[in-house]
Every structure is written in C-alpha cells, then in structure tokens.
PDB file of C-alpha atoms and ligand atoms in Angstrom:
ATOM      1  CA  MET A 194      14.410-111.651 -95.176  1.00 48.00           C
ATOM      2  CA  SER A 195      16.877-111.399 -92.332  1.00 63.00           C
ATOM      3  CA  ALA A 196      14.568-109.568 -89.900  1.00 92.00           C
ATOM      4  CA  GLU A 197      13.813-111.478 -86.708  1.00 98.00           C
ATOM      5  CA  ARG A 198      10.572-113.438 -86.690  1.00 98.00           C
ATOM      6  CA  THR A 199       8.669-115.387 -84.053  1.00 98.00           C
ATOM      7  CA  PHE A 200       5.790-117.840 -84.021  1.00 99.00           C
ATOM      8  CA  LEU A 201       2.784-117.034 -81.850  1.00 99.00           C
ATOM      9  CA  ALA A 202      -0.456-118.997 -81.518  1.00 99.00           C
ATOM     10  CA  ILE A 203      -3.661-118.065 -79.753  1.00 99.00           C
ATOM     11  CA  LYS A 204      -4.766-121.324 -78.159  1.00 99.00           C
ATOM     12  CA  PRO A 205      -8.343-122.672 -78.331  1.00 98.00           C
ATOM     13  CA  ASP A 206      -9.258-120.995 -74.996  1.00 98.00           C
ATOM     14  CA  GLY A 207      -8.260-117.591 -76.361  1.00 98.00           C
ATOM     15  CA  VAL A 208     -10.314-118.119 -79.506  1.00 98.00           C
ATOM     16  CA  GLN A 209     -13.344-119.450 -77.592  1.00 98.00           C
ATOM     17  CA  ARG A 210     -13.214-116.549 -75.146  1.00 98.00           C
ATOM     18  CA  GLY A 211     -13.241-113.970 -77.930  1.00 98.00           C
ATOM     19  CA  LEU A 212      -9.751-112.671 -77.181  1.00 98.00           C
ATOM     20  CA  VAL A 213      -8.302-112.806 -80.713  1.00 98.00           C
ATOM     21  CA  GLY A 214      -8.703-109.087 -81.439  1.00 98.00           C
ATOM     22  CA  GLU A 215      -7.449-108.078 -77.991  1.00 98.00           C
ATOM     23  CA  ILE A 216      -4.302-110.175 -78.402  1.00 98.00           C
ATOM     24  CA  LEU A 217      -3.518-109.180 -82.009  1.00 98.00           C
ATOM     25  CA  GLY A 218      -3.909-105.544 -80.995  1.00 98.00           C
ATOM     26  CA  ARG A 219      -1.250-105.796 -78.327  1.00 98.00           C
ATOM     27  CA  PHE A 220       1.404-106.890 -80.829  1.00 98.00           C
ATOM     28  CA  GLU A 221       0.244-104.353 -83.411  1.00 97.00           C
ATOM     29  CA  ARG A 222       0.321-101.520 -80.897  1.00 96.00           C
ATOM     30  CA  LYS A 223       3.767-102.538 -79.703  1.00 96.00           C
ATOM     31  CA  GLY A 224       4.980-101.940 -83.255  1.00 94.00           C
ATOM     32  CA  PHE A 225       5.640-105.433 -84.586  1.00 96.00           C
ATOM     33  CA  LYS A 226       4.686-106.463 -88.095  1.00 96.00           C
ATOM     34  CA  LEU A 227       2.301-109.316 -88.843  1.00 98.00           C
ATOM     35  CA  VAL A 228       3.683-111.429 -91.690  1.00 98.00           C
ATOM     36  CA  ALA A 229       1.443-114.521 -91.530  1.00 98.00           C
ATOM     37  CA  LEU A 230      -1.925-115.357 -89.984  1.00 98.00           C
ATOM     38  CA  LYS A 231      -4.307-118.293 -90.228  1.00 98.00           C
ATOM     39  CA  GLN A 232      -6.875-120.152 -88.176  1.00 98.00           C
ATOM     40  CA  LEU A 233      -6.739-123.942 -88.062  1.00 98.00           C
ATOM     41  CA  ILE A 234      -7.686-126.894 -85.878  1.00 98.00           C
ATOM     42  CA  PRO A 235      -4.296-128.556 -85.448  1.00 98.00           C
ATOM     43  CA  SER A 236      -3.899-132.278 -86.136  1.00 98.00           C
ATOM     44  CA  ARG A 237      -2.535-134.449 -83.311  1.00 98.00           C
ATOM     45  CA  GLU A 238       0.620-134.940 -85.364  1.00 98.00           C
ATOM     46  CA  LEU A 239       1.200-131.188 -85.621  1.00 98.00           C
ATOM     47  CA  ALA A 240       0.480-130.635 -81.921  1.00 98.00           C
ATOM     48  CA  GLU A 241       2.776-133.481 -80.882  1.00 98.00           C
ATOM     49  CA  GLN A 242       5.608-132.117 -83.011  1.00 98.00           C
ATOM     50  CA  HIS A 243       5.058-128.592 -81.759  1.00 98.00           C
ATOM     51  CA  TYR A 244       5.193-129.692 -78.115  1.00 98.00           C
ATOM     52  CA  GLY A 245       7.732-132.483 -78.752  1.00 98.00           C
ATOM     53  CA  VAL A 246      10.152-131.185 -76.107  1.00 98.00           C
ATOM     54  CA  HIS A 247       7.475-131.898 -73.499  1.00 98.00           C
ATOM     55  CA  LYS A 248       6.595-135.411 -74.651  1.00 98.00           C
ATOM     56  CA  GLU A 249       7.820-137.083 -71.448  1.00 98.00           C
ATOM     57  CA  ARG A 250       6.017-134.623 -69.174  1.00 98.00           C
ATOM     58  CA  PRO A 251       2.841-135.673 -67.324  1.00 98.00           C
ATOM     59  CA  PHE A 252       0.813-132.858 -68.839  1.00 98.00           C
ATOM     60  CA  PHE A 253       1.751-133.718 -72.456  1.00 98.00           C
ATOM     61  CA  ARG A 254      -1.324-135.759 -73.377  1.00 98.00           C
ATOM     62  CA  GLY A 255      -3.743-133.260 -71.872  1.00 98.00           C
ATOM     63  CA  LEU A 256      -1.904-130.417 -73.582  1.00 98.00           C
ATOM     64  CA  VAL A 257      -2.168-132.111 -76.978  1.00 98.00           C
ATOM     65  CA  ASP A 258      -5.853-132.947 -76.335  1.00 98.00           C
ATOM     66  CA  PHE A 259      -6.489-129.311 -75.527  1.00 98.00           C
ATOM     67  CA  ILE A 260      -4.553-127.717 -78.377  1.00 98.00           C
ATOM     68  CA  THR A 261      -6.321-129.965 -80.920  1.00 98.00           C
ATOM     69  CA  SER A 262      -9.777-129.370 -79.391  1.00 98.00           C
ATOM     70  CA  GLY A 263     -10.665-126.327 -81.485  1.00 98.00           C
ATOM     71  CA  PRO A 264      -9.397-123.510 -83.646  1.00 98.00           C
ATOM     72  CA  VAL A 265      -5.989-122.000 -83.003  1.00 99.00           C
ATOM     73  CA  VAL A 266      -4.907-118.663 -84.528  1.00 99.00           C
ATOM     74  CA  ALA A 267      -1.350-119.181 -85.778  1.00 99.00           C
ATOM     75  CA  MET A 268       0.782-116.158 -86.556  1.00 98.00           C
ATOM     76  CA  VAL A 269       4.248-115.001 -87.473  1.00 98.00           C
ATOM     77  CA  TRP A 270       5.351-111.570 -86.249  1.00 98.00           C
ATOM     78  CA  GLU A 271       8.465-109.712 -87.323  1.00 98.00           C
ATOM     79  CA  GLY A 272      10.615-106.980 -85.802  1.00 96.00           C
ATOM     80  CA  GLU A 273      13.765-106.169 -83.886  1.00 95.00           C
ATOM     81  CA  GLY A 274      13.958-108.312 -80.763  1.00 97.00           C
ATOM     82  CA  VAL A 275      10.493-109.762 -81.410  1.00 98.00           C
ATOM     83  CA  ILE A 276      11.218-113.219 -79.964  1.00 98.00           C
ATOM     84  CA  ALA A 277      12.147-112.057 -76.452  1.00 98.00           C
ATOM     85  CA  SER A 278       9.768-109.110 -76.533  1.00 98.00           C
ATOM     86  CA  ALA A 279       6.784-111.298 -77.395  1.00 98.00           C
ATOM     87  CA  ARG A 280       7.636-113.601 -74.476  1.00 98.00           C
ATOM     88  CA  LYS A 281       7.634-110.534 -72.214  1.00 98.00           C
ATOM     89  CA  LEU A 282       4.307-109.328 -73.564  1.00 98.00           C
ATOM     90  CA  ILE A 283       2.909-112.850 -73.043  1.00 99.00           C
ATOM     91  CA  GLY A 284       4.134-113.198 -69.440  1.00 98.00           C
ATOM     92  CA  SER A 285       5.013-116.190 -67.261  1.00 98.00           C
ATOM     93  CA  THR A 286       3.751-119.665 -68.096  1.00 98.00           C
ATOM     94  CA  LYS A 287       1.786-119.710 -64.812  1.00 98.00           C
ATOM     95  CA  PRO A 288      -0.826-116.973 -65.251  1.00 98.00           C
ATOM     96  CA  LEU A 289      -1.106-116.338 -61.508  1.00 98.00           C
ATOM     97  CA  GLU A 290       2.593-115.462 -61.505  1.00 98.00           C
ATOM     98  CA  ALA A 291       2.433-113.412 -64.706  1.00 98.00           C
ATOM     99  CA  GLU A 292       2.742-109.665 -64.194  1.00 98.00           C
ATOM    100  CA  PRO A 293      -0.315-107.476 -64.672  1.00 98.00           C
ATOM    101  CA  GLY A 294      -0.007-105.826 -68.069  1.00 98.00           C
ATOM    102  CA  THR A 295       1.056-109.072 -69.737  1.00 98.00           C
ATOM    103  CA  ILE A 296      -1.403-111.147 -71.749  1.00 99.00           C
ATOM    104  CA  ARG A 297      -1.412-114.041 -69.296  1.00 98.00           C
ATOM    105  CA  GLY A 298      -1.286-111.665 -66.315  1.00 98.00           C
ATOM    106  CA  ASP A 299      -4.349-109.805 -67.542  1.00 98.00           C
ATOM    107  CA  LEU A 300      -6.379-112.531 -69.224  1.00 98.00           C
ATOM    108  CA  ALA A 301      -5.705-115.951 -67.672  1.00 98.00           C
ATOM    109  CA  VAL A 302      -5.706-117.901 -64.408  1.00 98.00           C
ATOM    110  CA  ASN A 303      -4.887-121.538 -65.184  1.00 98.00           C
ATOM    111  CA  ILE A 304      -1.568-122.877 -66.508  1.00 98.00           C
ATOM    112  CA  GLY A 305      -3.398-125.315 -68.783  1.00 98.00           C
ATOM    113  CA  ARG A 306      -5.501-122.477 -70.218  1.00 98.00           C
ATOM    114  CA  ASN A 307      -2.922-119.736 -70.629  1.00 98.00           C
ATOM    115  CA  VAL A 308      -4.315-118.324 -73.891  1.00 98.00           C
ATOM    116  CA  ILE A 309      -1.228-118.013 -76.072  1.00 99.00           C
ATOM    117  CA  HIS A 310       1.992-119.706 -77.174  1.00 99.00           C
ATOM    118  CA  GLY A 311       5.190-117.874 -78.115  1.00 99.00           C
ATOM    119  CA  SER A 312       8.517-119.261 -79.361  1.00 98.00           C
ATOM    120  CA  ASP A 313      11.160-119.206 -76.616  1.00 98.00           C
ATOM    121  CA  GLY A 314      14.299-118.636 -78.728  1.00 98.00           C
ATOM    122  CA  HIS A 315      15.764-118.272 -82.223  1.00 98.00           C
ATOM    123  CA  GLU A 316      15.959-122.006 -82.889  1.00 98.00           C
ATOM    124  CA  THR A 317      12.452-122.773 -81.704  1.00 98.00           C
ATOM    125  CA  ALA A 318      11.116-119.784 -83.651  1.00 98.00           C
ATOM    126  CA  SER A 319      12.482-121.038 -86.962  1.00 98.00           C
ATOM    127  CA  PHE A 320      11.439-124.628 -86.180  1.00 98.00           C
ATOM    128  CA  GLU A 321       7.891-123.577 -85.251  1.00 99.00           C
ATOM    129  CA  ILE A 322       7.456-121.174 -88.193  1.00 98.00           C
ATOM    130  CA  GLY A 323       8.478-123.981 -90.566  1.00 98.00           C
ATOM    131  CA  LEU A 324       6.216-126.463 -88.801  1.00 98.00           C
ATOM    132  CA  TRP A 325       3.049-124.340 -88.954  1.00 99.00           C
ATOM    133  CA  PHE A 326       3.554-122.395 -92.209  1.00 98.00           C
ATOM    134  CA  ASP A 327       4.618-122.919 -95.813  1.00 98.00           C
ATOM    135  CA  ILE A 328       7.170-120.402 -97.036  1.00 97.00           C
ATOM    136  CA  ALA A 329       4.562-119.057 -99.487  1.00 98.00           C
ATOM    137  CA  GLU A 330       2.308-118.098 -96.553  1.00 98.00           C
ATOM    138  CA  LEU A 331       4.917-115.706 -95.127  1.00 98.00           C
ATOM    139  CA  ASN A 332       4.592-112.209 -96.567  1.00 97.00           C
ATOM    140  CA  ASP A 333       7.562-109.916 -97.085  1.00 95.00           C
ATOM    141  CA  TRP A 334       6.205-106.378 -96.952  1.00 95.00           C
ATOM    142  CA  SER A 335       7.199-102.943 -95.718  1.00 92.00           C
ATOM    143  CA  LEU A 336       5.324-100.807 -93.247  1.00 87.00           C
ATOM    144  CA  SER A 337       4.346 -97.558 -94.916  1.00 84.00           C
ATOM    145  CA  ASP A 338       5.105 -95.674 -91.684  1.00 78.00           C
ATOM    146  CA  ASN A 339       8.656 -97.005 -91.342  1.00 76.00           C
ATOM    147  CA  ALA A 340       9.969 -93.466 -90.961  1.00 76.00           C
ATOM    148  CA  TRP A 341       8.051 -93.156 -87.699  1.00 78.00           C
ATOM    149  CA  ARG A 342       9.322 -96.419 -86.332  1.00 76.00           C
ATOM    150  CA  ILE A 343      12.994 -96.264 -87.379  1.00 67.00           C
ATOM    151  CA  GLU A 344      12.643 -99.914 -88.415  1.00 58.00           C
TER     152      GLU A 344
HETATM  153  N1  LIG B 451       1.709-126.703 -69.293  1.00 63.41           N
HETATM  154  C1  LIG B 451       0.792-127.309 -68.489  1.00 63.41           C
HETATM  155  N2  LIG B 451       1.195-127.748 -67.241  1.00 63.41           N
HETATM  156  C2  LIG B 451       2.462-127.569 -66.798  1.00 63.41           C
HETATM  157  C3  LIG B 451       3.396-126.930 -67.629  1.00 63.41           C
HETATM  158  C4  LIG B 451       2.993-126.496 -68.881  1.00 63.41           C
HETATM  159  O1  LIG B 451      -0.368-127.473 -68.866  1.00 63.41           O
HETATM  160  O2  LIG B 451       2.760-127.969 -65.662  1.00 63.41           O
HETATM  161  C5  LIG B 451       1.297-126.254 -70.624  1.00 63.41           C
HETATM  162  C6  LIG B 451       1.039-124.752 -70.654  1.00 63.41           C
HETATM  163  O3  LIG B 451      -0.123-124.518 -71.456  1.00 63.41           O
HETATM  164  C7  LIG B 451       2.268-124.213 -71.342  1.00 63.41           C
HETATM  165  C8  LIG B 451       2.644-125.354 -72.282  1.00 63.41           C
HETATM  166  O4  LIG B 451       2.314-126.528 -71.571  1.00 63.41           O
HETATM  167  O5  LIG B 451       1.997-122.999 -72.025  1.00 63.41           O
HETATM  168  C9  LIG B 451       4.084-125.404 -72.694  1.00 63.41           C
HETATM  169  O6  LIG B 451       4.887-125.325 -71.540  1.00 63.41           O
HETATM  170  P1  LIG B 451       6.158-124.374 -71.500  1.00 63.41           P
HETATM  171  O7  LIG B 451       6.896-124.664 -70.250  1.00 63.41           O
HETATM  172  O8  LIG B 451       6.894-124.474 -72.796  1.00 63.41           O
HETATM  173  O9  LIG B 451       5.473-122.924 -71.342  1.00 63.41           O
HETATM  174  P2  LIG B 451       5.381-121.673 -72.322  1.00 63.41           P
HETATM  175  O10 LIG B 451       6.571-121.707 -73.222  1.00 63.41           O
HETATM  176  O11 LIG B 451       4.077-121.810 -73.073  1.00 63.41           O
HETATM  177  O12 LIG B 451       5.350-120.477 -71.404  1.00 63.41           O
HETATM  178 MG1  LIG B 452       7.451-123.213 -74.324  1.00 63.41          MG
END
C-alpha cells in the first residue's frame, strides 16, 4: 500500500518498566493505524544493522548490549505524516530536553534508557521495516471508522 509507514520499537527499558500499554495507547489515540506488532529479543546482528549508522560512535557497543538485553516490542504504524509525527510524539533523544507531553519527556530521564525508537525519515523507515519484519507480517486493513478520521 502507498500509505506512509514508520518503524517504532519499545526498547527493553520500556518493556521492563511496564510501559508497553501506555506507549501503544498514545499512537492509537493519536489516530494512527497499527499494521504489525511483535515482541522479540533482538540478535546482535539485527541490533548492529539497525544502529549501523552509529557504529563508529563511542556509545555503539553499550547501545547494542542494551537493545539485545531483553524483549523489544517492534511495531509498524501507518498514517498520513506518521514518520515525522511519531518522532514528535516520542520527543528529543535526550529525555531531559524532551518536552513534557512527549513519551521521552514524560517517561524517561537517561539518554541510554530513552524507552522507544522511531524511524527518522522515509528511507530509514523502509530500511527498518524491512530489517525487522517479513512482508507477510505487515497487515493491510481498513479502519472501520475511516469516515470519522477522513483517512
Ligand atoms: N544514544 C546514547 N548516547 C548518545 C547518543 C545516543 O546512548 O550519546 C542512544 C540513545 O538510546 C538513542 C540511540 O542511541 O536513542 C540512537 O541515537 P539517535 O541519535 O539516532 O537518537 P534517536 O533517533 O533514538 O532519537
Ligand atoms: Mg535515530
């Protein structure tokens, strides 16, 4: 389908802290459509590919250690402008600088434990969706209340 999609992942801190429902609800209430969802403990290979752009950064190893340390909730959300909007709902990378009302602004303190990942553009969204999901795991479906949303 041609509708815009983004990849979001609740990191192991978000899962361990019992924030999965809270976070899913924010995207549902906003009006985006969930088209794929699974929980997995990522392999090192997957984590290293996902964060490949950061491989020369000093925090890379610790980031990969952390993201592979427990279950992650991987998701694909769909809707008009969802890539940029999800980044806004997530808030700044540094939780202490993230605005109140954003996920990181409300629920996190530490940059290394900032609860959620979101694709930062169209190219990264399609790369990350393909990295984490098989095509068959992505569901094409219509919201039954489309008339209320002007989808
Ligand atoms: N990160 C970190 N230390 C840093 C910068 C980033 O631990 O100094 C982690 C942080 O968890 C962040 C992730 O690496 O979410 C990816 O960094 P990026 O700059 O892409 O931030 P994001 O896109 O997640 O806001
Ligand atoms: Mg990023």
